[in-house]
């Protein structure tokens, strides 16, 4: 029988070396490398006893603890299966979409609400309560799919990009030695490993023998702040809206400035962060603040920190793609545009296991200056970037229409020199005499979807075709807001 190859083999060897050393610290428990291996083998032994699991090639992981998810992935590889990381808060409707894209899947869940998904759902007991039992592991070959990169789906249907064992090992090693993204060390992990950026920090640190400090996935901003202030924590990666939340918390709870001087790096990861947030995070939170601009399919595209951030705070930084990747600005016909010209951002993605380079589009428009710094002009394809969170205007409109209160709705992004992430929502109620429609609608929205302006329309405001005049409303909001009805 051939031995394990690629990432599974390298990680197992590292955990054997770290058998007695703490590799994960989570609330109420510390795990050594030996503890993590035992969890993985106990899960694998439990899985082989579950009916219908043996012949299914992919295991969907939707567990509420990150350490359980990581151990379950190791169990998958011991059994020759592929790990599909899923958000543990996944709705049954979303789960059905992933099943359709991934093919035959057994879901390993922590919650019974995922039972109605037309697939086998196994409820995993606490892995520490599972007995070890004998089983014969199927050692994965290097070309076996280890896991998938999963796109967010904000610019189309979510995609699954397979990573084989060798490519996953290459990515983890590259992240460990990649000095372009700044220093790193013991990492605070507040986000689910279903998010690829979070998961690959775990892979990098476990492979390099650097401790991970795991938080509960449902946390408050004060809890995140207290965790970041622990002196042993050396880095943390957060989406831009959580950086902003930490800035707001620091303004209400005065303390030392910078607030986290011991951090080697506080990284904003994902979409572009607002200029004011970048400058404030570097000055008030952590001198090692670094903003990375990234997409799921391409990984990190560019980064900016230090003196470059202070000199060009509106930029997303210099291009920082792995070897074999590149970035161009193109017009609608695909013609490459020179520096200073705005167009669609196109990234050439390095091969992901099959030796084939592919082009990917993060969904943004932007330009490059003469020094090679990237500037993002705005989202394309109906995508809004607000508070650093990317979301679809169409999806938000559909959410509001599903309330059963509206005849029509339009989401209106507002951008000018003084406001980078304004939002207005115009609505035509089904019941024209309805009261309290504003609060009722806002209850359907999460924080980054809450508009600055909620505008109530009348039938006379619609076009002859019965549509909301979006551009005209934005112009009216700019020139004559007193003529609009706000709710």
Tab-separated table of C-alpha atoms in Angstrom:
chain	number	residue	atom	x	y	z
A	1	UNK	CA	0.000	0.000	0.000
A	2	UNK	CA	1.361	3.413	-0.925
A	3	UNK	CA	1.988	5.820	1.944
A	4	UNK	CA	0.255	9.129	2.450
A	5	UNK	CA	1.520	11.843	0.118
A	6	UNK	CA	1.371	15.599	0.098
A	7	UNK	CA	-0.164	17.735	2.824
A	8	UNK	CA	-1.796	14.899	4.796
A	9	UNK	CA	1.541	13.173	5.217
A	10	UNK	CA	3.477	16.331	6.068
A	11	UNK	CA	0.930	17.480	8.661
A	12	UNK	CA	0.693	14.077	10.323
A	13	UNK	CA	4.484	13.923	10.616
A	14	UNK	CA	4.507	17.391	12.174
A	15	UNK	CA	1.790	16.502	14.696
A	16	UNK	CA	3.696	13.358	15.671
A	17	UNK	CA	6.695	15.588	16.399
A	18	UNK	CA	4.386	17.842	18.439
A	19	UNK	CA	2.723	14.955	20.318
A	20	UNK	CA	3.310	16.514	23.733
A	21	UNK	CA	3.367	20.200	22.692
A	22	UNK	CA	0.310	22.482	22.728
A	23	UNK	CA	-0.748	23.324	19.162
A	24	UNK	CA	-4.298	24.650	19.757
A	25	UNK	CA	-5.693	26.640	22.659
A	26	UNK	CA	-9.467	26.920	22.717
A	27	UNK	CA	-11.950	27.958	25.429
A	28	UNK	CA	-11.685	25.492	28.277
A	29	UNK	CA	-9.198	23.202	26.549
A	30	UNK	CA	-5.674	23.007	25.174
A	31	UNK	CA	-4.785	20.439	22.520
A	32	UNK	CA	-1.404	18.908	21.839
A	33	UNK	CA	-0.466	17.425	18.500
A	34	UNK	CA	-1.205	14.025	20.004
A	35	UNK	CA	-4.670	15.159	21.120
A	36	UNK	CA	-5.510	16.352	17.598
A	37	UNK	CA	-4.337	13.085	16.051
A	38	UNK	CA	-6.377	11.096	18.545
A	39	UNK	CA	-9.481	13.151	17.727
A	40	UNK	CA	-8.919	12.563	14.032
A	41	UNK	CA	-8.495	8.812	14.409
A	42	UNK	CA	-11.514	8.556	16.728
A	43	UNK	CA	-13.669	10.393	14.163
A	44	UNK	CA	-12.356	8.146	11.393
A	45	UNK	CA	-13.115	5.032	13.431
A	46	UNK	CA	-16.635	6.338	14.136
A	47	UNK	CA	-17.226	7.167	10.466
A	48	UNK	CA	-16.417	3.670	9.219
A	49	UNK	CA	-19.198	2.334	11.439
A	50	UNK	CA	-21.836	4.667	9.958
A	51	UNK	CA	-24.132	3.121	7.329
A	52	UNK	CA	-23.816	4.542	3.832
A	53	UNK	CA	-20.569	6.403	4.483
A	54	UNK	CA	-18.049	4.001	3.005
A	55	UNK	CA	-18.799	4.577	-0.686
A	56	UNK	CA	-19.311	8.358	-0.574
A	57	UNK	CA	-16.146	10.183	-1.747
A	58	UNK	CA	-16.776	13.585	-0.125
A	59	UNK	CA	-17.589	14.489	3.445
A	60	UNK	CA	-19.178	17.881	4.074
A	61	UNK	CA	-18.006	19.335	7.380
A	62	UNK	CA	-20.442	21.672	9.186
A	63	UNK	CA	-19.229	21.595	12.789
A	64	UNK	CA	-19.426	24.370	15.371
A	65	UNK	CA	-15.826	24.127	16.609
A	66	UNK	CA	-12.863	24.836	14.365
A	67	UNK	CA	-10.735	22.167	16.027
A	68	UNK	CA	-13.445	19.586	15.298
A	69	UNK	CA	-13.487	20.668	11.646
A	70	UNK	CA	-9.707	20.304	11.366
A	71	UNK	CA	-9.746	16.896	13.063
A	72	UNK	CA	-12.575	15.776	10.782
A	73	UNK	CA	-10.556	16.797	7.720
A	74	UNK	CA	-7.665	14.655	8.970
A	75	UNK	CA	-10.155	11.805	9.422
A	76	UNK	CA	-11.345	12.266	5.831
A	77	UNK	CA	-7.818	11.927	4.526
A	78	UNK	CA	-7.201	8.835	6.658
A	79	UNK	CA	-10.206	7.271	4.921
A	80	UNK	CA	-9.266	8.452	1.428
A	81	UNK	CA	-12.097	11.007	1.279
A	82	UNK	CA	-12.280	14.667	0.291
A	83	UNK	CA	-13.133	17.354	2.869
A	84	UNK	CA	-15.713	19.970	1.897
A	85	UNK	CA	-15.717	22.741	4.518
A	86	UNK	CA	-19.174	24.234	5.104
A	87	UNK	CA	-20.345	27.089	7.297
A	88	UNK	CA	-21.904	25.486	10.403
A	89	UNK	CA	-24.699	28.097	10.197
A	90	UNK	CA	-25.599	26.855	6.714
A	91	UNK	CA	-29.301	26.833	5.957
A	92	UNK	CA	-30.870	23.694	4.450
A	93	UNK	CA	-31.514	25.612	1.213
A	94	UNK	CA	-27.846	26.636	0.914
A	95	UNK	CA	-26.731	23.128	1.813
A	96	UNK	CA	-28.736	21.742	-1.102
A	97	UNK	CA	-26.848	24.064	-3.448
A	98	UNK	CA	-23.492	22.818	-2.219
A	99	UNK	CA	-24.625	19.218	-2.570
A	100	UNK	CA	-25.630	19.843	-6.158
A	101	UNK	CA	-22.211	21.284	-6.972
A	102	UNK	CA	-20.109	18.795	-5.017
A	103	UNK	CA	-21.801	15.562	-6.080
A	104	UNK	CA	-22.483	12.710	-3.626
A	105	UNK	CA	-21.779	14.033	-0.139
A	106	UNK	CA	-22.344	12.899	3.428
A	107	UNK	CA	-22.657	15.886	5.785
A	108	UNK	CA	-21.060	15.682	9.203
A	109	UNK	CA	-22.950	18.230	11.321
A	110	UNK	CA	-23.281	19.506	14.870
A	111	UNK	CA	-26.935	20.528	14.509
A	112	UNK	CA	-30.031	18.578	13.590
A	113	UNK	CA	-31.491	21.425	11.466
A	114	UNK	CA	-29.539	20.217	8.420
A	115	UNK	CA	-31.409	16.932	8.217
A	116	UNK	CA	-33.801	18.046	5.451
A	117	UNK	CA	-31.211	18.335	2.660
A	118	UNK	CA	-31.775	15.177	0.585
A	119	UNK	CA	-28.486	13.711	1.764
A	120	UNK	CA	-27.178	11.620	4.606
A	121	UNK	CA	-26.511	13.830	7.637
A	122	UNK	CA	-24.458	12.396	10.475
A	123	UNK	CA	-24.575	14.135	13.862
A	124	UNK	CA	-21.088	13.918	15.318
A	125	UNK	CA	-20.827	13.322	19.076
A	126	UNK	CA	-18.121	15.131	21.013
A	127	UNK	CA	-14.936	13.659	19.483
A	128	UNK	CA	-13.317	13.473	22.907
A	129	UNK	CA	-16.052	11.036	23.972
A	130	UNK	CA	-15.518	8.710	21.002
A	131	UNK	CA	-13.575	5.523	21.640
A	132	UNK	CA	-10.645	4.567	19.483
A	133	UNK	CA	-11.419	1.429	17.505
A	134	UNK	CA	-9.399	-0.452	14.971
A	135	UNK	CA	-9.752	0.450	11.323
A	136	UNK	CA	-7.588	0.230	8.248
A	137	UNK	CA	-6.908	3.701	6.859
A	138	UNK	CA	-6.902	4.261	3.132
A	139	UNK	CA	-3.794	6.344	2.518
A	140	UNK	CA	-4.560	9.156	0.064
A	141	UNK	CA	-2.427	9.505	-3.021
A	142	UNK	CA	-0.938	12.831	-4.084
A	143	UNK	CA	-3.534	13.315	-6.823
A	144	UNK	CA	-6.478	12.736	-4.486
A	145	UNK	CA	-8.585	15.862	-3.888
A	146	UNK	CA	-7.758	17.024	-0.385
A	147	UNK	CA	-10.262	19.863	-0.136
A	148	UNK	CA	-11.967	22.566	-2.182
A	149	UNK	CA	-11.495	26.281	-2.401
A	150	UNK	CA	-15.066	27.567	-2.378
A	151	UNK	CA	-16.001	30.913	-3.879
A	152	UNK	CA	-18.407	33.175	-2.017
A	153	UNK	CA	-20.890	33.368	-4.872
A	154	UNK	CA	-21.359	37.137	-4.642
A	155	UNK	CA	-20.659	37.544	-8.370
A	156	UNK	CA	-22.335	34.354	-9.527
A	157	UNK	CA	-23.078	30.851	-8.332
A	158	UNK	CA	-20.482	29.626	-5.825
A	159	UNK	CA	-17.754	27.493	-7.361
A	160	UNK	CA	-15.712	24.573	-6.113
A	161	UNK	CA	-12.016	24.542	-7.048
A	162	UNK	CA	-10.298	21.268	-6.151
A	163	UNK	CA	-6.965	21.200	-4.355
A	164	UNK	CA	-5.022	17.973	-4.424
A	165	UNK	CA	-2.669	16.910	-1.633
A	166	UNK	CA	0.461	18.248	-3.321
A	167	UNK	CA	-1.053	21.639	-4.156
A	168	UNK	CA	-2.409	22.054	-0.614
A	169	UNK	CA	1.055	21.298	0.761
A	170	UNK	CA	2.608	23.823	-1.638
A	171	UNK	CA	0.127	26.489	-0.549
A	172	UNK	CA	0.731	25.883	3.169
A	173	UNK	CA	4.509	25.991	2.731
A	174	UNK	CA	4.260	29.090	0.577
A	175	UNK	CA	2.180	30.859	3.229
A	176	UNK	CA	4.712	29.888	5.905
A	177	UNK	CA	7.693	31.342	4.068
A	178	UNK	CA	5.985	34.195	2.221
A	179	UNK	CA	7.527	37.406	3.552
A	180	UNK	CA	5.435	39.586	1.245
A	181	UNK	CA	2.519	39.532	3.672
A	182	UNK	CA	4.516	40.566	6.681
A	183	UNK	CA	5.592	38.721	9.842
A	184	UNK	CA	3.392	36.139	11.495
A	185	UNK	CA	3.293	33.887	14.527
A	186	UNK	CA	0.817	32.554	17.072
A	187	UNK	CA	-2.544	33.318	15.476
A	188	UNK	CA	-5.874	34.277	16.995
A	189	UNK	CA	-8.624	32.521	15.028
A	190	UNK	CA	-12.125	33.988	15.563
A	191	UNK	CA	-13.558	32.989	12.154
A	192	UNK	CA	-14.838	29.634	10.951
A	193	UNK	CA	-12.397	27.540	8.941
A	194	UNK	CA	-15.203	27.234	6.391
A	195	UNK	CA	-13.733	30.581	5.240
A	196	UNK	CA	-10.691	29.628	3.181
A	197	UNK	CA	-8.559	32.514	4.448
A	198	UNK	CA	-9.068	31.338	8.029
A	199	UNK	CA	-8.568	27.661	7.220
A	200	UNK	CA	-5.223	28.149	5.496
A	201	UNK	CA	-3.892	30.069	8.499
A	202	UNK	CA	-4.623	26.910	10.489
A	203	UNK	CA	-2.870	24.737	7.895
A	204	UNK	CA	0.134	27.083	7.840
A	205	UNK	CA	0.490	27.290	11.624
A	206	UNK	CA	-0.068	23.596	12.294
A	207	UNK	CA	2.506	22.700	9.638
A	208	UNK	CA	5.015	25.206	11.033
A	209	UNK	CA	4.446	24.359	14.703
A	210	UNK	CA	2.975	27.752	15.668
A	211	UNK	CA	0.174	27.777	18.245
A	212	UNK	CA	-3.404	28.717	17.244
A	213	UNK	CA	-5.695	30.490	19.722
A	214	UNK	CA	-9.258	29.533	18.774
A	215	UNK	CA	-12.304	31.552	19.803
A	216	UNK	CA	-15.916	30.485	19.928
A	217	UNK	CA	-17.491	31.323	16.572
A	218	UNK	CA	-20.225	33.418	18.199
A	219	UNK	CA	-18.341	36.213	19.930
A	220	UNK	CA	-18.863	39.832	20.890
A	221	UNK	CA	-16.536	42.682	19.912
A	222	UNK	CA	-15.423	43.156	23.565
A	223	UNK	CA	-14.501	39.439	23.644
A	224	UNK	CA	-12.502	39.832	20.424
A	225	UNK	CA	-10.787	42.907	21.857
A	226	UNK	CA	-9.827	41.068	25.059
A	227	UNK	CA	-8.431	38.153	23.057
A	228	UNK	CA	-6.334	40.465	20.884
A	229	UNK	CA	-4.874	42.120	23.985
A	230	UNK	CA	-3.409	38.848	25.268
A	231	UNK	CA	0.381	39.196	24.993
A	232	UNK	CA	0.936	35.717	23.540
A	233	UNK	CA	-1.234	36.446	20.490
A	234	UNK	CA	1.001	37.621	17.642
A	235	UNK	CA	-1.318	38.003	14.650
A	236	UNK	CA	-4.952	37.996	13.569
A	237	UNK	CA	-6.724	38.238	10.207
A	238	UNK	CA	-10.183	39.807	10.097
A	239	UNK	CA	-12.624	41.033	7.456
A	240	UNK	CA	-12.731	44.844	7.168
A	241	UNK	CA	-16.046	45.239	8.972
A	242	UNK	CA	-14.560	43.677	12.133
A	243	UNK	CA	-11.577	46.052	11.952
A	244	UNK	CA	-14.071	48.902	11.871
A	245	UNK	CA	-15.971	47.397	14.819
A	246	UNK	CA	-12.730	47.259	16.829
A	247	UNK	CA	-12.090	50.929	16.009
A	248	UNK	CA	-15.590	51.828	17.217
A	249	UNK	CA	-15.079	49.787	20.396
A	250	UNK	CA	-11.732	51.465	21.081
A	251	UNK	CA	-13.379	54.884	20.721
A	252	UNK	CA	-15.920	53.933	23.424
A	253	UNK	CA	-13.407	52.161	25.680
A	254	UNK	CA	-10.267	54.327	25.849
A	255	UNK	CA	-6.994	52.554	26.440
A	256	UNK	CA	-3.408	52.609	25.234
A	257	UNK	CA	-2.713	53.827	21.706
A	258	UNK	CA	-1.911	51.770	19.760
A	259	UNK	CA	-4.282	49.302	21.380
A	260	UNK	CA	-2.433	46.130	20.310
A	261	UNK	CA	1.247	47.157	20.146
A	262	UNK	CA	2.448	43.589	20.697
A	263	UNK	CA	0.828	42.217	17.528
A	264	UNK	CA	3.240	41.451	14.716
A	265	UNK	CA	0.357	41.825	12.279
A	266	UNK	CA	-3.308	42.769	12.271
A	267	UNK	CA	-4.495	41.862	8.806
A	268	UNK	CA	-7.594	43.039	6.988
A	269	UNK	CA	-8.430	40.329	4.487
A	270	UNK	CA	-10.957	40.330	1.652
A	271	UNK	CA	-12.343	43.357	-0.128
A	272	UNK	CA	-10.857	46.864	-0.059
A	273	UNK	CA	-11.062	48.652	3.274
A	274	UNK	CA	-12.169	52.317	3.519
A	275	UNK	CA	-9.310	54.830	3.579
A	276	UNK	CA	-10.240	56.225	7.000
A	277	UNK	CA	-10.314	52.731	8.506
A	278	UNK	CA	-6.894	51.841	7.110
A	279	UNK	CA	-5.233	54.945	8.506
A	280	UNK	CA	-7.016	54.663	11.858
A	281	UNK	CA	-6.204	50.956	12.219
A	282	UNK	CA	-2.504	51.598	11.641
A	283	UNK	CA	-2.427	54.545	14.062
A	284	UNK	CA	-4.870	53.447	16.768
A	285	UNK	CA	-4.903	49.636	16.716
A	286	UNK	CA	-1.628	48.160	15.466
A	287	UNK	CA	1.426	49.644	13.684
A	288	UNK	CA	1.666	46.278	11.916
A	289	UNK	CA	-1.759	46.719	10.302
A	290	UNK	CA	-1.757	45.262	6.787
A	291	UNK	CA	-4.598	45.358	4.278
A	292	UNK	CA	-4.733	42.504	1.797
A	293	UNK	CA	-7.007	42.631	-1.209
A	294	UNK	CA	-8.018	39.119	-2.153
A	295	UNK	CA	-10.625	36.932	-3.769
A	296	UNK	CA	-11.441	33.309	-3.142
A	297	UNK	CA	-10.325	32.051	-6.530
A	298	UNK	CA	-7.059	33.984	-6.645
A	299	UNK	CA	-5.947	34.258	-3.043
A	300	UNK	CA	-4.114	37.440	-2.081
A	301	UNK	CA	-3.956	39.876	-5.007
A	302	UNK	CA	-2.222	42.853	-3.391
A	303	UNK	CA	-1.314	44.255	0.004
A	304	UNK	CA	-0.407	47.574	1.576
A	305	UNK	CA	1.052	48.535	4.954
A	306	UNK	CA	3.576	50.789	6.658
A	307	UNK	CA	4.881	53.847	4.811
A	308	UNK	CA	3.157	52.808	1.560
A	309	UNK	CA	-0.224	52.933	3.300
A	310	UNK	CA	0.455	56.397	4.706
A	311	UNK	CA	1.656	57.625	1.314
A	312	UNK	CA	-1.132	56.054	-0.790
A	313	UNK	CA	-3.973	55.259	1.593
A	314	UNK	CA	-6.552	54.941	-1.224
A	315	UNK	CA	-4.554	52.150	-2.859
A	316	UNK	CA	-4.821	48.400	-2.311
A	317	UNK	CA	-1.046	48.207	-2.673
A	318	UNK	CA	1.394	46.445	-4.919
A	319	UNK	CA	0.486	43.236	-6.710
A	320	UNK	CA	1.376	40.221	-4.578
A	321	UNK	CA	0.387	37.153	-6.591
A	322	UNK	CA	2.229	33.837	-6.311
A	323	UNK	CA	4.681	32.764	-8.980
A	324	UNK	CA	2.810	32.142	-12.236
A	325	UNK	CA	0.123	34.734	-11.493
A	326	UNK	CA	-0.397	38.209	-12.902
A	327	UNK	CA	-2.859	41.105	-12.974
A	328	UNK	CA	-4.103	43.285	-15.825
A	329	UNK	CA	-6.723	45.989	-16.258
A	330	UNK	CA	-8.894	45.266	-19.297
A	331	UNK	CA	-11.728	46.925	-21.181
A	332	UNK	CA	-15.029	45.114	-21.964
A	333	UNK	CA	-13.422	43.512	-25.045
A	334	UNK	CA	-10.497	42.145	-23.036
A	335	UNK	CA	-7.957	44.657	-24.343
A	336	UNK	CA	-5.251	45.411	-21.769
A	337	UNK	CA	-5.357	49.053	-20.643
A	338	UNK	CA	-2.307	51.195	-19.763
A	339	UNK	CA	-1.621	52.644	-16.278
A	340	UNK	CA	-4.113	55.284	-15.233
A	341	UNK	CA	-7.003	53.818	-17.239
A	342	UNK	CA	-9.926	52.260	-15.356
A	343	UNK	CA	-11.249	48.877	-16.387
A	344	UNK	CA	-12.080	45.414	-15.155
A	345	UNK	CA	-9.488	43.708	-12.941
A	346	UNK	CA	-8.340	40.422	-14.469
A	347	UNK	CA	-6.082	38.024	-12.610
A	348	UNK	CA	-4.130	35.148	-14.095
A	349	UNK	CA	-4.350	32.417	-11.504
A	350	UNK	CA	-1.428	30.035	-10.972
A	351	UNK	CA	-2.184	26.354	-11.645
A	352	UNK	CA	-4.120	24.583	-8.879
A	353	UNK	CA	-2.928	21.030	-9.283
A	354	UNK	CA	-3.623	20.413	-12.979
A	355	UNK	CA	-0.835	22.543	-14.461
A	356	UNK	CA	-3.333	24.879	-16.154
A	357	UNK	CA	-3.271	28.651	-15.588
A	358	UNK	CA	-6.693	30.289	-15.686
A	359	UNK	CA	-8.067	33.802	-15.702
A	360	UNK	CA	-10.263	34.973	-12.846
A	361	UNK	CA	-12.197	38.192	-12.250
A	362	UNK	CA	-12.571	39.382	-8.640
A	363	UNK	CA	-15.581	41.445	-9.762
A	364	UNK	CA	-13.997	44.873	-9.245
A	365	UNK	CA	-13.036	47.696	-11.559
A	366	UNK	CA	-9.796	49.566	-10.954
A	367	UNK	CA	-6.580	50.993	-12.316
A	368	UNK	CA	-2.812	50.789	-11.825
A	369	UNK	CA	-0.682	53.855	-11.276
A	370	UNK	CA	2.795	54.415	-12.672
A	371	UNK	CA	4.436	52.755	-9.660
A	372	UNK	CA	2.365	49.593	-9.964
A	373	UNK	CA	-0.031	50.327	-7.099
A	374	UNK	CA	-3.561	49.000	-7.571
A	375	UNK	CA	-6.612	51.203	-6.958
A	376	UNK	CA	-10.133	49.758	-6.824
A	377	UNK	CA	-12.720	52.069	-8.370
A	378	UNK	CA	-15.801	50.062	-7.397
A	379	UNK	CA	-17.607	46.808	-7.741
A	380	UNK	CA	-18.952	45.528	-11.014
A	381	UNK	CA	-21.535	42.874	-11.828
A	382	UNK	CA	-24.104	44.239	-9.343
A	383	UNK	CA	-21.834	43.764	-6.326
A	384	UNK	CA	-21.578	46.317	-3.513
A	385	UNK	CA	-18.553	46.634	-1.230
A	386	UNK	CA	-19.715	48.252	2.007
A	387	UNK	CA	-17.784	48.356	5.263
A	388	UNK	CA	-15.405	45.989	3.485
A	389	UNK	CA	-18.118	43.345	3.029
A	390	UNK	CA	-19.041	42.280	-0.498
A	391	UNK	CA	-22.683	41.545	-1.197
A	392	UNK	CA	-25.036	41.463	-4.149
A	393	UNK	CA	-27.584	44.231	-4.687
A	394	UNK	CA	-29.820	41.692	-6.428
A	395	UNK	CA	-29.684	39.315	-3.456
A	396	UNK	CA	-30.440	42.136	-1.025
A	397	UNK	CA	-33.400	43.245	-3.142
A	398	UNK	CA	-34.680	39.661	-3.257
A	399	UNK	CA	-34.375	39.431	0.526
A	400	UNK	CA	-36.480	42.549	0.993
A	401	UNK	CA	-39.077	41.390	-1.547
A	402	UNK	CA	-39.386	38.122	0.363
A	403	UNK	CA	-40.714	40.119	3.332
A	404	UNK	CA	-44.104	40.230	1.623
A	405	UNK	CA	-44.376	43.972	2.318
A	406	UNK	CA	-43.199	45.435	-0.993
A	407	UNK	CA	-44.270	45.845	-4.574
A	408	UNK	CA	-40.850	47.114	-5.717
A	409	UNK	CA	-37.413	47.828	-4.239
A	410	UNK	CA	-34.138	49.305	-5.487
A	411	UNK	CA	-30.766	49.226	-3.738
A	412	UNK	CA	-28.805	52.388	-4.526
A	413	UNK	CA	-25.052	52.551	-3.726
A	414	UNK	CA	-23.896	56.075	-2.922
A	415	UNK	CA	-20.288	57.048	-3.592
A	416	UNK	CA	-18.685	60.469	-3.507
A	417	UNK	CA	-15.507	62.100	-2.246
A	418	UNK	CA	-16.752	62.233	1.341
A	419	UNK	CA	-18.507	58.866	1.580
A	420	UNK	CA	-17.123	55.578	0.382
A	421	UNK	CA	-19.863	53.186	1.402
A	422	UNK	CA	-23.192	54.991	1.533
A	423	UNK	CA	-26.366	53.098	0.728
A	424	UNK	CA	-29.964	54.060	0.046
A	425	UNK	CA	-32.881	51.699	-0.420
A	426	UNK	CA	-36.027	52.865	-2.202
A	427	UNK	CA	-39.237	50.888	-1.643
A	428	UNK	CA	-42.820	50.913	-2.888
A	429	UNK	CA	-45.038	49.221	-0.259
A	430	UNK	CA	-47.773	46.817	-1.271
A	431	UNK	CA	-50.046	48.554	1.216
A	432	UNK	CA	-49.693	52.241	0.386
A	433	UNK	CA	-51.232	53.192	3.728
A	434	UNK	CA	-49.040	50.862	5.794
A	435	UNK	CA	-47.454	52.325	8.931
A	436	UNK	CA	-44.187	51.261	10.516
A	437	UNK	CA	-42.824	49.844	7.272
A	438	UNK	CA	-39.318	51.198	7.928
A	439	UNK	CA	-38.643	49.308	11.174
A	440	UNK	CA	-40.311	46.204	9.745
A	441	UNK	CA	-37.949	46.188	6.755
A	442	UNK	CA	-34.831	46.972	8.777
A	443	UNK	CA	-35.424	43.864	10.873
A	444	UNK	CA	-34.685	41.820	7.722
A	445	UNK	CA	-31.222	43.374	7.301
A	446	UNK	CA	-27.850	42.637	8.875
A	447	UNK	CA	-25.521	45.481	9.855
A	448	UNK	CA	-23.717	46.052	6.545
A	449	UNK	CA	-27.063	46.054	4.688
A	450	UNK	CA	-28.645	48.783	6.827
A	451	UNK	CA	-29.098	51.857	4.605
A	452	UNK	CA	-28.317	55.434	5.465
A	453	UNK	CA	-31.539	56.363	3.700
A	454	UNK	CA	-34.741	54.324	3.415
A	455	UNK	CA	-36.945	56.074	0.859
A	456	UNK	CA	-40.671	55.490	0.506
A	457	UNK	CA	-42.004	55.769	-3.046
A	458	UNK	CA	-45.462	56.256	-4.468
A	459	UNK	CA	-46.751	54.695	-7.721
A	460	UNK	CA	-46.224	58.038	-9.489
A	461	UNK	CA	-42.488	57.737	-8.841
A	462	UNK	CA	-42.181	54.709	-11.130
A	463	UNK	CA	-41.308	54.854	-14.794
A	464	UNK	CA	-43.851	54.153	-17.492
A	465	UNK	CA	-42.608	50.603	-17.498
A	466	UNK	CA	-43.329	50.258	-13.777
A	467	UNK	CA	-39.652	50.346	-12.729
A	468	UNK	CA	-37.876	52.377	-10.078
A	469	UNK	CA	-35.733	55.098	-11.752
A	470	UNK	CA	-32.466	54.306	-9.981
A	471	UNK	CA	-30.136	56.894	-11.500
A	472	UNK	CA	-32.740	59.629	-11.177
A	473	UNK	CA	-33.278	58.803	-7.500
A	474	UNK	CA	-29.548	58.965	-6.765
A	475	UNK	CA	-29.442	62.364	-8.460
A	476	UNK	CA	-32.497	63.588	-6.496
A	477	UNK	CA	-30.923	62.360	-3.292
A	478	UNK	CA	-27.821	64.399	-4.095
A	479	UNK	CA	-29.528	67.587	-5.276
A	480	UNK	CA	-32.940	67.725	-3.576
A	481	UNK	CA	-33.291	65.206	-0.720
A	482	UNK	CA	-36.096	67.316	0.762
A	483	UNK	CA	-38.310	66.212	-2.124
A	484	UNK	CA	-38.072	62.549	-1.073
A	485	UNK	CA	-40.015	60.746	1.638
A	486	UNK	CA	-37.743	59.077	4.202
A	487	UNK	CA	-38.979	56.349	6.563
